[in-house]
Amino acid sequence: MQDITFAQFEAAIATGTVIIDVWKDDCPYCVQYAPIFEAAEAENPDITFLKFNLAIKDVTPTWISTYFGNGKLDAPATLLLENGKLINRKFGFMNAEQLASFLRLRSLNALYLEKGKLITAINVAHQSMRAIEAKDQTKLTDEDYLARGRAATEMEVAQATITQKLNPQIENLLALGVA
């Protein structure tokens, strides 16, 4: 795990999932949180774990307001970013279970995004079927019949994926709790 400076911040968060521990040397909660944060890194190899020491004085007001909203930066704080966008933040100390719950939000967010894409695909396929059905049925071509079959299959597969895969995963994460 590495400490980053503001100059390194933008490049470090640009892609993928990044979690940042905002800390300072004289903060007892930060010292207590450090081993919990480090243990979570070992359990989540697909996430980039970074530390940001507030003792480094290259923090700009723009950065503070972007990620902390209130214009005030304090420790401990934990930021969760996905492809450079803040998706969750928590101020204060978290124990191991609270941090695990905080990280589950990432999985929940990804599942909702996938579900949204599938719902969009269902809607597009449904519109395609309606356009074919609006035609004079006596003048349908083989391509029309094939397109209608493809659209019906796409809708069926997307709906099955939502009901059999995504919804149970979402329900499981919600049952576990998300910070």
Coordinates of C-alpha atoms in Angstrom, one line a residue:
M1 CA 0.0 0.0 0.0
Q2 CA 1.3 3.4 -0.8
D3 CA 0.9 6.9 0.5
I4 CA 0.0 9.3 -2.3
T5 CA 0.3 13.0 -2.7
F6 CA -2.2 15.3 -4.4
A7 CA 0.1 15.4 -7.5
Q8 CA -0.3 11.6 -7.8
F9 CA -4.0 11.5 -6.8
E10 CA -5.6 12.1 -10.3
A11 CA -3.5 9.4 -12.0
A12 CA -4.0 7.0 -9.1
I13 CA -7.8 7.1 -9.2
A14 CA -8.4 7.4 -13.0
T15 CA -9.3 3.8 -13.6
G16 CA -10.6 0.9 -11.7
T17 CA -11.7 0.7 -8.1
V18 CA -9.7 2.7 -5.6
I19 CA -10.2 3.0 -1.8
I20 CA -8.3 5.8 0.0
D21 CA -7.6 6.0 3.7
V22 CA -7.3 9.7 4.6
W23 CA -5.2 9.8 7.8
K24 CA -2.8 11.8 9.9
D25 CA 0.0 10.9 12.3
D26 CA -1.5 12.4 15.5
C27 CA -4.9 10.7 15.1
P28 CA -5.4 7.7 17.4
Y29 CA -8.4 6.5 15.4
C30 CA -6.2 6.5 12.3
V31 CA -3.6 4.4 14.0
Q32 CA -6.3 2.0 15.1
Y33 CA -7.8 1.9 11.6
A34 CA -4.5 1.2 9.8
P35 CA -4.3 -2.6 10.4
I36 CA -8.0 -3.0 9.5
F37 CA -7.5 -1.1 6.2
E38 CA -4.4 -3.2 5.5
A39 CA -6.2 -6.5 6.2
A40 CA -9.0 -5.4 3.8
E41 CA -6.4 -4.9 1.1
A42 CA -5.3 -8.5 1.4
E43 CA -9.0 -9.7 1.1
N44 CA -9.7 -7.5 -1.9
P45 CA -6.9 -7.9 -4.5
D46 CA -9.1 -6.3 -7.3
I47 CA -9.2 -3.0 -5.4
T48 CA -6.3 -0.5 -5.3
F49 CA -5.8 0.6 -1.7
L50 CA -4.1 3.9 -1.1
K51 CA -3.3 6.1 1.9
F52 CA -3.4 9.9 1.9
N53 CA -1.5 11.6 4.8
L54 CA -3.0 14.9 5.7
A55 CA 0.5 16.0 6.9
I56 CA 1.4 16.4 3.3
K57 CA 0.5 20.0 2.5
D58 CA -0.3 19.9 -1.2
V59 CA -4.1 19.5 -0.8
T60 CA -6.0 22.1 -2.8
P61 CA -9.4 23.5 -2.0
T62 CA -10.8 22.1 -5.2
W63 CA -9.8 18.6 -4.3
I64 CA -11.3 19.0 -0.8
S65 CA -14.6 20.3 -2.0
T66 CA -14.8 17.6 -4.8
Y67 CA -14.3 14.7 -2.4
F68 CA -15.4 16.0 0.9
G69 CA -18.2 18.5 -0.1
N70 CA -18.0 20.6 3.0
G71 CA -14.6 22.2 2.2
K72 CA -13.1 20.6 5.3
L73 CA -10.7 17.8 5.3
D74 CA -10.3 15.7 8.4
A75 CA -9.2 12.2 9.4
P76 CA -10.0 9.4 9.5
A77 CA -12.0 9.3 6.3
T78 CA -12.4 6.6 3.7
L79 CA -13.1 7.3 0.0
L80 CA -14.3 4.7 -2.5
L81 CA -13.9 5.6 -6.1
E82 CA -14.8 3.8 -9.3
N83 CA -13.1 5.0 -12.5
G84 CA -12.3 8.4 -10.9
K85 CA -15.8 9.0 -9.6
L86 CA -16.6 9.0 -5.9
I87 CA -19.2 6.4 -5.1
N88 CA -19.0 6.3 -1.3
R89 CA -17.3 8.1 1.5
K90 CA -17.2 7.6 5.3
F91 CA -16.0 9.9 7.9
G92 CA -14.6 8.5 11.1
F93 CA -13.3 5.1 12.3
M94 CA -14.7 1.8 10.9
N95 CA -14.2 -1.6 12.3
A96 CA -13.5 -4.6 10.0
E97 CA -17.3 -5.4 9.5
Q98 CA -18.1 -1.8 8.8
L99 CA -15.3 -1.6 6.2
A100 CA -16.5 -4.8 4.6
S101 CA -20.1 -3.4 4.4
F102 CA -18.6 -0.2 2.9
L103 CA -16.9 -2.2 0.2
R104 CA -20.1 -4.2 -0.5
L105 CA -21.5 -1.0 -1.9
R106 CA -19.1 -1.3 -4.8
S107 CA -20.5 -4.8 -5.7
L108 CA -24.1 -3.6 -5.3
N109 CA -23.4 -0.6 -7.6
A110 CA -21.9 -2.9 -10.2
L111 CA -25.0 -5.2 -10.1
Y112 CA -27.4 -2.3 -10.4
L113 CA -25.4 -1.0 -13.4
E114 CA -25.5 -4.4 -15.1
K115 CA -29.3 -4.7 -14.3
G116 CA -29.8 -1.3 -15.9
K117 CA -28.0 -2.3 -19.0
L118 CA -30.1 -5.5 -19.3
I119 CA -33.4 -3.5 -18.8
T120 CA -32.3 -1.2 -21.6
A121 CA -31.6 -4.2 -23.8
I122 CA -35.1 -5.6 -23.0
N123 CA -36.6 -2.2 -23.9
V124 CA -34.7 -2.0 -27.2
A125 CA -35.7 -5.6 -28.1
H126 CA -39.3 -4.8 -27.2
Q127 CA -39.3 -1.7 -29.4
S128 CA -37.9 -3.8 -32.3
M129 CA -40.7 -6.4 -31.9
R130 CA -43.3 -3.7 -31.8
A131 CA -42.0 -2.1 -35.0
I132 CA -42.2 -5.5 -36.7
E133 CA -45.7 -6.1 -35.4
A134 CA -46.8 -2.7 -36.7
K135 CA -46.0 -3.8 -40.2
D136 CA -48.5 -5.3 -42.6
Q137 CA -48.3 -9.0 -41.4
T138 CA -48.9 -10.2 -44.9
K139 CA -45.8 -8.5 -46.2
L140 CA -43.3 -9.7 -43.5
T141 CA -40.0 -11.0 -44.9
D142 CA -37.8 -13.8 -43.6
E143 CA -35.5 -11.1 -42.1
D144 CA -38.5 -9.7 -40.2
Y145 CA -39.3 -13.1 -38.7
L146 CA -35.6 -13.7 -37.8
A147 CA -35.4 -10.2 -36.2
R148 CA -38.5 -10.9 -34.2
G149 CA -37.1 -14.2 -33.0
R150 CA -33.8 -12.6 -32.1
A151 CA -35.5 -9.8 -30.1
A152 CA -37.7 -12.3 -28.3
T153 CA -34.6 -14.4 -27.4
E154 CA -32.7 -11.3 -26.2
M155 CA -35.6 -10.3 -24.0
E156 CA -35.9 -13.8 -22.5
V157 CA -32.1 -14.1 -21.8
A158 CA -31.9 -10.7 -20.3
Q159 CA -35.0 -11.3 -18.1
A160 CA -33.6 -14.6 -17.0
T161 CA -30.3 -13.1 -16.1
I162 CA -32.0 -10.4 -14.0
T163 CA -34.3 -12.8 -12.1
Q164 CA -32.0 -15.8 -11.7
K165 CA -28.6 -14.1 -11.3
L166 CA -28.7 -10.4 -10.5
N167 CA -31.7 -10.1 -8.2
P168 CA -30.5 -12.9 -5.8
Q169 CA -27.1 -11.3 -5.7
I170 CA -28.5 -7.9 -4.9
E171 CA -30.8 -9.3 -2.3
N172 CA -27.9 -11.2 -0.7
L173 CA -25.8 -8.0 -0.5
L174 CA -28.7 -6.0 0.9
A175 CA -29.2 -8.7 3.6
L176 CA -25.5 -8.5 4.5
G177 CA -25.8 -4.8 4.9
V178 CA -24.3 -1.9 2.9
A179 CA -22.8 1.2 4.5

